[in-house]
Every structure is written in structure tokens, then in C-alpha cells.
């Protein structure tokens, strides 16, 4: 949109023709003036008979006749058109010359109509011409206030009028100026939009056909529904699924009635928590594992994801449900867990026997030579390590199919941390790593599981801290949470490895390269225990500067 102040044409693309705009605004002003006059006649008839009021009414009549002139049929705004609103301001000024501060005072607010007209002209010169006219209307009030000719209450009202009237009028004109620019530009955009929509409609139809073709070829089930839960599309994987089409059922209705089971393969998921309902509500679910099929019969494992689809502008277009059959994968995991569990159980019995005999020998170590006593310490240390390895393997296998069972009871977290520090003291002393525990905290947690958390975190910290480094454990808490922070000055963890640290059997590249002991279960077990408490675990690390792990446990489940 182009607006100039020097050329005769003030607005190259007016939103509405000057003729219709002038008739609307000036007609409204004239009507308001007439109504105000009737009120004045009812309250103070003498005011209307005053020559000044009559002169003002004549000016309003002249201004109202302006839009009827043939020249107003021009489709462009012209500089002489500013005469119409200026006549309105002159009319109100003339009326108030004799009755300032009286019953005619409220009439100044109807000047908003001509002020809006000046804004619609879209000319800075017109706005500049409006300012003297606005100020002239309140000149009578300013003169009376300056002479002290008004009572205290009337003077206060006059001062308020002097202060607010120019602001209101200029804001009205400025707002009209801005809106006319925006709306006129929008007119052009709408024309362009119509052309673009025609082209987009053809492109959308081609894209829709392509989308259907692609979705029908992928090996996972996809459902797309509207934000209100109505069906948009279902790909062939689900549309032609024998399970959903059994007994001639409609696949769309059948998928809503599927009642899945939790990871224990027995407990039913409530209807409101089903994957379909999550998708219908536009909620995001990522790789949720569910089972379908009656317990004791053939069951299928499904990985379900749901989420809303938005445009770049944030418009909610649809909700998507994606279903993948992961039965074979889950059977492979179960076979692996069964193998780990079997081997771990087989190893635990001889390790327990070895541990018992080593303890007996250590009790009689004074009977042996110095070299034998050192061998006993080595044997004892390695038996303990194997015990921890077997314990972690069993815990990892147990957490695959069911969450860890937590037995909350009042516990001293500081005492648990001190005991864990004693458990790793031998390894820390051998490496020359200092371990310190500080803080006090008590709360409702599972003491055995929390001991496992602290010991796993301390073991990792000691192993990855070089000689001369330090490891600190800090405990604390408030009415709502317990806090456990384990920090070390070790080698740190690369950013690309940090996201996977809590996965089972994952080990960072630096750990593998440096041949540090471990199988990648410690942090996975820590997270499982913390999750079972309803808590959170966070890790911060920088290569070469160490690692800090923070655990927050709520005081109540």
C-alpha cells in the first residue's frame, strides 16, 4: 500500500471509497449531534437558542452535505476532503465558546468520528492538520482555568478534559491510520491468496494420493484422525488386518475396542489409558510397549506411538497413531533375559560358597604367611566383584518385564551413603581416590534399593576417576524431596554418549577404550530404582572435568 503526503492523491489503494466512508462517519456524527441537541433541549432549552449553538449546528449541516457533492464520488482521497472533519471540530468549538464547562462539555467526545476520518485519509499531513483543531476545542476551557473563573470542582473537570481530549482524538486518528493500512494491504493479500489456494488445492490432491500410496506400503500400522477424534485415514496394514476384520467388523471400530495388556501381559490397560484414546486426545506417547491377546494364549507385543500434527503456524491438523509389531524382538529379549537369569543363578551358588570359605580363611589370616594373606585379599575382592556383577545381572533381567517393587520406610540417607562409601573404600584407596560424604537427610525410601543406587554411583565415580582425584557424596532434603548428589573429578563423558548412559549394557567409547571394568548395567539399574520411587535422575558431565549425578526422590509415593 502506498501513501504520500505531497501528491494530490493521498491514498493509492483506499480500503473503502471516500464517498461511502464519509457518508457513514459524517452521518453517524450528525446523528449523534442531533441526539445530543435533543438532550440539551430537554435540559437547558436556552442553550440551543444561543447564536453560537446555532452557528455550530449550521457548520455540522454543511459538513454533512459535503459527502453528497459529486466530487466525493472520486475513488481516491483528496486534500480538500479534510475540510469535512475540520468543519465538525469548528462546530463544536463554536458551541463551546459560550457554554464552556456546561452541559455541552460531553459533546466533545462525538468528535471521535471526524478524527477517525482523518486517520482513514492515511496522510501524515492530515494528522498534523488535525492537532491544531483538537487543541482549539479545549482552548475555551484553558482560558477559563487560567483566569480562575471556574469553581474548584468545575476546574478539575476542565483540567481533566484538557488533558485527555487531545490524547483520545489523536489515538483515534492514529488507530484508524494504522488499521486502514493493515486492512487495505489485506485486500491485496486476499486476492493473491485465492490464486494460491487454487494452485495449492491441486498440489494437495496430488500429495494426498502420494501419502496414501506410501502409507499403504510401509510395514507398520498408521491411523490418522482429526483433532476431534474422527477418522481421516487408516493404512492397509490395519485396514486389511485379519484381527481387526474378524467376523466382518469395521477395522476403525475394532481398533477402538482393542484392550491391551501392560508389560506383565496380565493387567489390562484401562480404556481411558489406551493408545487410541491417547491419540484421540492429541497426547504424545513414544514407543509404549503393550501386549494384546488373552493371558495363557498367543499374545502379540506392540510398540505404540501417538502424537499431534501441527502446521508451522501452530494449527492443530490431526492426531496420529503408529503401531508396530515387535513380538519377535520381545521374544528375543526374553530369551536373552532368561539366559542371563539362568547363568546368574548358576553363578550365585558357587560364589556364595567361595565367599563363605574366604571369610573363614580371613578370620584365621594370622596363621598364614604375608603373601598368603595378600592372596586372600585379592580373592575376597574378586569374589565381591563377581557378587556385584551377578546381582546387577539379576536386577537387569528382573526390571525388563516389571517395575522394581519398592518397600518405603523411614531411612537415614546419610547413613546409607556412609555405608556405601565403606563398601568402595578398598578400591578407592588402591587407586588413590578420596571419597567424602556430607549432609544429612531422612525420609521414606527403600533403604536396600537406595543403598544399591549410592553404591552403583560411587563405584562408577571411583572407577572413572584417576589417581589423585576425588569423589564427593552430598545428601540433603526438604519437606517434599530427598536429594543425592555424587560428583567426581574423573575423565568425564562425551556429549554424544550421555543420552545413552542409562541404557542396559551401554558403555561409553572412552570406557571401552581404556579397558575400565564394567558391563554397562550400573546406571540402568540406578534409573530403574529411582523411577520406581517416582523420582528423577540427571547427569551432567564434561570430558576431562568430571561428572555429577543428581537424584531427587519424593518423600511420598
XYZ file of C-alpha atoms in Angstrom:
557
model
C 0.000 0.000 0.000
C 1.380 3.406 -0.961
C 0.702 6.578 0.986
C 2.071 10.017 0.132
C 1.642 13.409 1.728
C 2.811 15.625 -1.137
C 0.911 14.217 -4.110
C -2.734 15.181 -4.679
C -3.712 11.539 -4.279
C -3.310 10.741 -0.593
C -4.018 7.030 -0.802
C -3.449 4.957 -3.935
C -5.426 1.998 -2.643
C -8.206 3.095 -0.262
C -9.893 0.354 1.727
C -13.343 1.871 1.160
C -14.181 4.662 -1.273
C -14.142 8.147 0.303
C -17.808 8.681 -0.641
C -19.129 5.751 1.401
C -16.693 6.274 4.271
C -17.608 9.970 4.550
C -21.329 9.269 4.462
C -21.011 6.631 7.176
C -18.809 8.602 9.577
C -20.319 12.042 8.954
C -23.828 10.627 9.059
C -23.040 8.970 12.410
C -21.585 12.243 13.703
C -24.645 14.189 12.571
C -26.972 11.679 14.208
C -25.052 11.850 17.491
C -25.092 15.657 17.291
C -28.867 15.597 16.788
C -29.377 13.289 19.764
C -27.133 15.488 21.921
C -29.105 18.538 20.816
C -32.365 16.891 21.846
C -30.903 16.174 25.283
C -29.774 19.787 25.608
C -33.234 20.995 24.559
C -34.758 18.814 27.277
C -32.382 20.011 29.977
C -31.436 23.607 29.034
C -33.524 24.906 26.113
C -31.873 28.310 26.301
C -28.525 26.861 25.270
C -29.845 25.745 21.870
C -31.236 29.185 21.079
C -27.805 30.733 21.635
C -26.327 32.141 18.358
C -23.100 30.198 18.925
C -25.005 26.885 19.127
C -26.976 27.792 16.006
C -23.734 28.607 14.177
C -22.218 25.287 15.221
C -25.287 23.402 14.051
C -25.019 25.161 10.677
C -21.404 24.055 10.308
C -22.419 20.450 11.079
C -25.109 20.701 8.412
C -22.589 21.965 5.854
C -20.116 19.190 6.733
C -22.879 16.583 6.442
C -23.753 17.869 2.978
C -20.135 17.536 1.778
C -20.274 13.778 1.046
C -23.283 14.404 -1.184
C -21.213 16.504 -3.566
C -20.399 14.868 -6.939
C -16.687 15.384 -6.282
C -16.889 12.854 -3.425
C -17.527 10.119 -5.995
C -13.808 10.113 -6.703
C -12.261 6.758 -5.709
C -9.217 8.458 -4.184
C -8.895 10.615 -1.126
C -8.186 14.292 -1.926
C -6.638 17.007 0.268
C -9.788 19.175 0.193
C -11.763 16.402 1.812
C -10.097 17.264 5.138
C -12.444 20.254 5.244
C -15.316 17.991 6.341
C -13.838 16.858 9.708
C -12.354 20.311 10.312
C -15.845 21.820 9.988
C -17.054 19.368 12.656
C -14.295 20.462 15.037
C -15.075 24.130 14.275
C -18.758 23.484 15.023
C -18.070 22.051 18.482
C -15.562 24.843 19.199
C -18.168 27.473 18.290
C -20.810 25.844 20.509
C -18.411 25.761 23.475
C -17.296 29.403 23.176
C -20.380 30.430 25.094
C -21.114 27.320 27.164
C -17.687 26.039 28.200
C -17.846 23.861 31.275
C -21.592 23.489 30.991
C -23.998 20.988 29.526
C -22.249 20.962 26.129
C -18.980 19.629 27.539
C -19.734 15.902 26.842
C -20.404 16.712 23.174
C -16.672 16.882 22.522
C -16.474 13.053 22.541
C -18.557 12.725 19.342
C -15.612 14.307 17.547
C -14.150 10.804 17.510
C -15.997 10.251 14.189
C -14.234 13.059 12.253
C -10.937 12.086 13.945
C -11.322 8.570 12.552
C -11.996 10.051 9.086
C -8.698 11.965 9.252
C -6.922 8.707 10.112
C -8.538 6.900 7.170
C -7.166 9.543 4.794
C -3.764 7.969 5.566
C -1.786 11.163 5.394
C 0.720 12.450 7.932
C -0.135 15.987 6.723
C -3.789 15.364 7.600
C -2.810 14.180 11.081
C -0.711 17.322 11.509
C -3.697 19.484 10.491
C -5.890 17.666 12.991
C -3.740 18.573 16.010
C -4.482 22.365 15.981
C -8.175 21.644 15.533
C -8.120 19.285 18.527
C -6.313 21.810 20.707
C -8.656 24.609 19.623
C -11.647 22.714 21.033
C -10.223 22.885 24.580
C -8.906 26.472 24.297
C -12.053 27.896 25.968
C -11.535 25.562 28.932
C -7.863 26.532 29.182
C -8.739 30.233 29.196
C -11.328 29.839 31.928
C -8.973 27.766 34.077
C -6.165 30.295 33.565
C -8.440 33.173 34.665
C -9.720 31.240 37.673
C -13.262 31.768 36.504
C -14.411 28.240 37.424
C -15.320 26.678 40.723
C -12.937 24.103 42.187
C -14.965 21.061 41.051
C -15.659 22.541 37.606
C -11.992 23.487 37.209
C -10.975 19.901 37.974
C -13.288 18.601 35.248
C -11.965 21.177 32.820
C -8.362 20.213 33.518
C -9.241 16.551 33.001
C -10.850 17.418 29.652
C -7.838 19.485 28.575
C -5.521 16.572 29.403
C -7.499 13.665 27.958
C -9.345 15.051 24.948
C -6.296 15.604 22.677
C -4.947 12.171 23.598
C -8.235 10.413 22.800
C -8.668 12.209 19.470
C -5.105 11.618 18.257
C -5.241 7.985 19.332
C -8.491 7.531 17.401
C -6.953 9.082 14.294
C -3.738 7.109 14.697
C -5.578 3.830 15.185
C -7.669 4.472 12.051
C -4.471 5.310 10.144
C -2.867 2.021 11.189
C -5.966 -0.103 10.606
C -6.582 1.314 7.148
C -3.010 0.437 6.190
C -3.351 -3.090 7.504
C -6.781 -3.806 6.059
C -6.090 -2.332 2.640
C -2.956 -4.433 2.386
C -5.017 -7.419 3.426
C -7.347 -6.852 0.477
C -4.456 -7.358 -1.902
C -3.267 -10.378 0.017
C -6.697 -11.998 -0.198
C -6.689 -11.731 -3.973
C -3.268 -13.353 -4.094
C -4.432 -15.936 -1.585
C -7.286 -17.010 -3.817
C -4.880 -17.698 -6.634
C -2.510 -19.570 -4.366
C -5.328 -21.668 -2.930
C -6.373 -22.825 -6.345
C -2.832 -23.958 -7.046
C -2.468 -25.451 -3.561
C -5.662 -27.450 -3.930
C -4.251 -29.245 -6.955
C -0.925 -29.835 -5.161
C -2.749 -31.079 -2.047
C -4.696 -33.630 -4.038
C -1.504 -34.955 -5.591
C 0.197 -35.042 -2.172
C -2.790 -36.837 -0.631
C -2.690 -39.553 -3.270
C 1.060 -39.933 -2.769
C 0.663 -40.103 1.015
C -1.928 -42.857 0.768
C 0.303 -44.830 -1.573
C 3.331 -44.514 0.736
C 1.414 -45.358 3.934
C -0.062 -48.449 2.309
C 3.413 -49.821 1.587
C 5.080 -49.407 4.999
C 5.150 -52.428 7.383
C 3.615 -50.612 10.373
C 0.028 -49.655 11.125
C -0.883 -45.973 10.841
C -4.098 -44.227 11.840
C -4.670 -40.527 11.212
C -7.631 -38.849 12.879
C -8.935 -35.323 13.154
C -8.322 -33.219 16.302
C -11.829 -34.227 17.416
C -11.108 -37.959 17.017
C -12.805 -38.588 13.684
C -11.218 -40.927 11.141
C -9.151 -39.386 8.362
C -7.280 -42.433 7.103
C -6.084 -45.895 8.094
C -3.348 -47.572 6.082
C -3.587 -51.003 4.533
C -1.613 -52.714 7.320
C -4.522 -52.071 9.725
C -7.319 -51.696 7.226
C -6.794 -55.269 5.990
C -5.658 -56.767 9.316
C -7.321 -60.177 9.904
C -7.523 -59.464 13.640
C -9.410 -56.188 13.126
C -11.629 -57.587 10.349
C -12.689 -60.715 12.282
C -16.387 -61.512 11.966
C -16.822 -58.756 9.414
C -16.005 -55.967 11.876
C -15.110 -52.483 10.739
C -11.348 -52.052 11.408
C -11.938 -48.488 12.639
C -14.451 -49.671 15.248
C -12.402 -52.765 16.099
C -9.186 -50.851 16.855
C -11.065 -48.679 19.355
C -12.307 -51.767 21.181
C -8.920 -53.483 21.485
C -7.999 -53.790 25.157
C -4.256 -54.170 25.535
C -2.258 -55.521 28.472
C 0.629 -53.971 30.361
C 4.171 -55.297 30.147
C 3.340 -58.030 32.669
C 0.996 -59.430 29.956
C -1.812 -59.871 32.509
C -3.013 -56.465 33.762
C -5.484 -54.804 31.414
C -4.975 -51.195 30.413
C -7.993 -49.053 31.227
C -9.955 -47.724 28.253
C -9.074 -44.109 29.032
C -5.361 -45.027 29.024
C -5.480 -46.993 25.776
C -3.252 -45.931 22.899
C -6.259 -44.991 20.771
C -7.624 -42.653 23.446
C -4.206 -41.055 23.922
C -4.112 -40.398 20.181
C -7.707 -39.097 20.109
C -6.819 -36.581 22.835
C -3.760 -35.420 20.916
C -1.331 -36.646 23.579
C 2.230 -37.717 22.812
C 3.288 -41.294 23.562
C 6.625 -42.665 22.382
C 7.322 -46.381 21.877
C 4.918 -47.598 24.543
C 5.056 -51.397 24.840
C 1.722 -53.199 25.160
C 0.543 -56.766 24.673
C -2.654 -57.961 23.036
C -4.192 -61.377 23.466
C -5.578 -63.300 26.434
C -3.128 -64.450 29.149
C -2.105 -68.058 28.566
C -2.871 -67.821 24.856
C -0.917 -66.488 21.922
C -0.058 -62.840 22.540
C 1.473 -60.139 20.375
C 3.753 -57.321 21.536
C 3.069 -53.912 20.032
C 5.130 -50.738 20.152
C 2.710 -47.810 20.096
C 3.423 -44.139 19.440
C 0.950 -41.277 19.249
C 1.221 -37.576 18.736
C -0.438 -34.447 17.314
C 0.458 -32.920 13.943
C 0.730 -29.128 13.713
C 1.497 -26.715 10.934
C 4.449 -24.353 11.159
C 1.992 -21.731 12.362
C 0.846 -23.989 15.230
C -2.517 -25.062 13.754
C -3.612 -28.485 15.033
C -4.176 -30.556 11.888
C -4.512 -34.145 13.054
C -3.542 -36.837 15.552
C -1.509 -39.869 14.510
C -1.337 -43.394 15.928
C 1.516 -45.687 14.824
C 1.515 -49.389 15.737
C 4.481 -51.736 15.184
C 4.502 -55.492 15.838
C 7.606 -56.199 17.957
C 6.678 -59.702 19.124
C 9.779 -61.355 17.667
C 12.005 -58.688 19.166
C 10.418 -59.100 22.600
C 10.782 -62.887 22.413
C 14.468 -62.402 21.646
C 14.823 -60.080 24.639
C 13.015 -62.545 26.870
C 15.312 -65.327 25.706
C 18.318 -63.147 26.470
C 16.956 -62.243 29.908
C 16.182 -65.879 30.642
C 19.717 -66.815 29.671
C 21.189 -64.049 31.845
C 18.947 -65.060 34.754
C 19.873 -68.731 34.461
C 23.595 -68.068 34.257
C 23.413 -65.585 37.123
C 21.587 -68.063 39.365
C 24.088 -70.776 38.474
C 26.970 -68.478 39.342
C 25.488 -67.181 42.593
C 25.581 -70.544 44.409
C 29.325 -71.258 43.940
C 30.138 -67.601 44.593
C 28.262 -67.740 47.880
C 30.205 -70.858 48.835
C 33.522 -69.245 47.862
C 32.627 -66.105 49.775
C 31.875 -68.106 52.916
C 35.152 -70.000 52.818
C 37.116 -66.807 52.086
C 35.559 -65.175 55.147
C 36.591 -68.183 57.264
C 40.148 -68.004 55.947
C 40.354 -64.250 56.552
C 39.298 -64.818 60.164
C 42.383 -67.080 60.508
C 44.696 -64.963 58.381
C 47.110 -64.570 61.306
C 48.038 -68.217 60.775
C 49.246 -67.630 57.224
C 52.298 -66.063 55.670
C 52.162 -62.475 54.447
C 51.967 -63.488 50.797
C 49.040 -65.836 51.505
C 47.214 -63.056 53.348
C 47.633 -60.768 50.333
C 46.305 -63.522 48.073
C 43.272 -63.868 50.335
C 42.538 -60.159 49.954
C 42.744 -60.452 46.183
C 40.422 -63.473 46.231
C 37.972 -61.705 48.552
C 37.958 -58.567 46.391
C 37.304 -60.503 43.195
C 34.603 -62.656 44.772
C 32.831 -59.474 45.913
C 33.081 -58.032 42.408
C 31.555 -61.156 40.938
C 28.786 -60.990 43.529
C 28.022 -57.412 42.442
C 28.075 -58.462 38.781
C 25.632 -61.313 39.403
C 23.406 -59.022 41.477
C 23.317 -56.430 38.673
C 22.585 -59.068 36.030
C 19.672 -60.424 38.044
C 18.357 -56.926 38.673
C 18.612 -56.069 34.957
C 16.708 -59.194 33.977
C 14.027 -58.536 36.613
C 13.347 -54.962 35.506
C 12.707 -55.912 31.896
C 9.168 -57.221 32.421
C 8.019 -55.480 35.588
C 8.926 -52.412 37.633
C 11.001 -52.819 40.749
C 8.919 -53.300 43.903
C 9.701 -50.597 46.446
C 9.332 -51.019 50.217
C 9.330 -47.490 51.613
C 10.220 -46.996 55.248
C 11.801 -44.211 57.322
C 15.503 -44.240 56.423
C 18.642 -42.230 57.081
C 20.003 -41.406 53.630
C 23.269 -40.104 55.110
C 23.891 -43.434 56.887
C 23.152 -45.292 53.639
C 25.694 -43.096 51.836
C 28.365 -43.698 54.511
C 27.865 -47.472 54.295
C 28.170 -47.353 50.510
C 31.365 -45.325 50.848
C 32.790 -48.019 53.129
C 31.913 -50.650 50.526
C 34.045 -48.920 47.862
C 36.763 -47.700 50.232
C 39.155 -50.531 49.423
C 39.021 -49.905 45.654
C 39.246 -46.135 46.170
C 42.334 -46.448 48.416
C 44.067 -48.700 45.914
C 43.514 -46.093 43.183
C 44.411 -43.146 45.396
C 40.964 -41.576 45.105
C 39.493 -39.679 48.066
C 35.838 -40.304 48.900
C 33.905 -37.872 51.115
C 30.294 -37.928 52.331
C 28.468 -34.860 53.644
C 24.982 -33.724 54.570
C 22.049 -35.143 56.496
C 18.667 -36.328 55.268
C 15.963 -38.725 56.368
C 12.838 -39.774 54.530
C 10.604 -42.578 53.295
C 12.589 -44.662 50.814
C 13.530 -48.290 50.273
C 16.850 -48.451 52.187
C 18.141 -51.552 50.397
C 17.393 -50.155 46.958
C 18.811 -46.731 47.817
C 21.988 -48.430 49.083
C 22.231 -50.058 45.675
C 21.787 -46.657 43.995
C 24.518 -44.982 46.051
C 26.916 -47.911 45.724
C 26.492 -48.094 41.940
C 27.048 -44.349 41.564
C 30.090 -44.414 43.841
C 31.560 -47.454 42.087
C 31.273 -45.709 38.717
C 32.731 -42.485 40.099
C 35.758 -44.266 41.625
C 36.418 -46.340 38.518
C 36.389 -43.352 36.186
C 38.447 -41.050 38.428
C 42.232 -41.211 38.007
C 44.690 -41.379 40.897
C 44.790 -38.211 42.961
C 41.184 -37.353 42.149
C 38.226 -37.128 44.486
C 34.632 -38.262 44.751
C 32.052 -36.478 46.890
C 28.615 -37.568 48.025
C 26.173 -34.943 49.257
C 22.745 -35.711 50.737
C 20.002 -33.315 51.687
C 16.290 -32.834 51.559
C 13.210 -30.801 52.276
C 9.578 -31.493 53.071
C 8.924 -32.827 49.565
C 12.124 -34.410 48.247
C 15.375 -36.109 49.196
C 18.461 -35.129 47.234
C 21.544 -37.214 46.489
C 24.455 -35.744 44.526
C 27.534 -37.762 43.540
C 30.356 -35.759 41.927
C 33.797 -36.799 40.751
C 36.852 -35.218 39.146
C 37.193 -38.046 36.668
C 37.562 -38.357 32.929
C 34.050 -37.163 32.150
C 31.694 -38.357 29.417
C 31.469 -37.238 25.801
C 28.205 -35.427 24.913
C 27.287 -37.985 22.254
C 27.407 -40.780 24.876
C 25.441 -39.048 27.628
C 21.993 -39.683 26.116
C 22.508 -43.462 26.183
C 24.195 -43.865 29.547
C 21.058 -45.192 31.231
C 20.546 -47.962 28.665
C 21.336 -51.511 29.749
C 24.749 -52.806 28.639
C 25.752 -49.479 27.106
C 29.307 -48.313 27.775
C 30.852 -45.073 26.608
C 33.548 -45.264 23.956
C 36.222 -43.888 26.332
C 35.375 -46.577 28.903
C 35.742 -49.338 26.349
C 38.981 -47.902 25.022
C 40.537 -47.562 28.495
C 39.541 -51.134 29.492
C 37.804 -49.945 32.680
C 35.847 -52.773 34.269
C 32.076 -52.875 33.868
C 29.298 -54.218 31.680
C 27.056 -51.143 31.470
C 24.362 -52.028 33.999
C 25.037 -49.739 36.961
C 23.324 -46.575 35.719
C 20.463 -48.523 34.116
C 19.708 -50.110 37.499
C 20.018 -46.722 39.226
C 17.426 -45.239 36.881
C 15.079 -48.210 37.337
C 15.208 -47.862 41.132
C 14.787 -44.080 41.037
C 11.855 -44.409 38.607
C 10.248 -46.973 40.923
C 10.459 -44.354 43.711
C 8.785 -41.817 41.399
C 11.964 -39.748 41.350
C 14.297 -38.229 38.786
C 17.959 -38.742 37.939
C 20.021 -36.213 35.987
C 23.617 -36.337 34.777
C 25.985 -33.515 33.919
C 29.452 -34.191 32.584
C 32.271 -32.563 30.682
C 35.208 -34.526 29.249
C 38.288 -34.007 31.398
C 36.380 -32.197 34.167
C 34.340 -34.914 35.813
C 30.733 -35.961 36.221
C 27.881 -35.074 38.548
C 24.804 -37.274 39.022
C 21.813 -35.807 40.863
C 18.987 -37.956 42.250
C 15.688 -36.478 43.527
C 13.306 -38.780 45.387
C 9.834 -37.626 46.510
C 9.139 -38.179 50.195
C 5.889 -39.990 49.424
C 4.852 -42.254 46.584
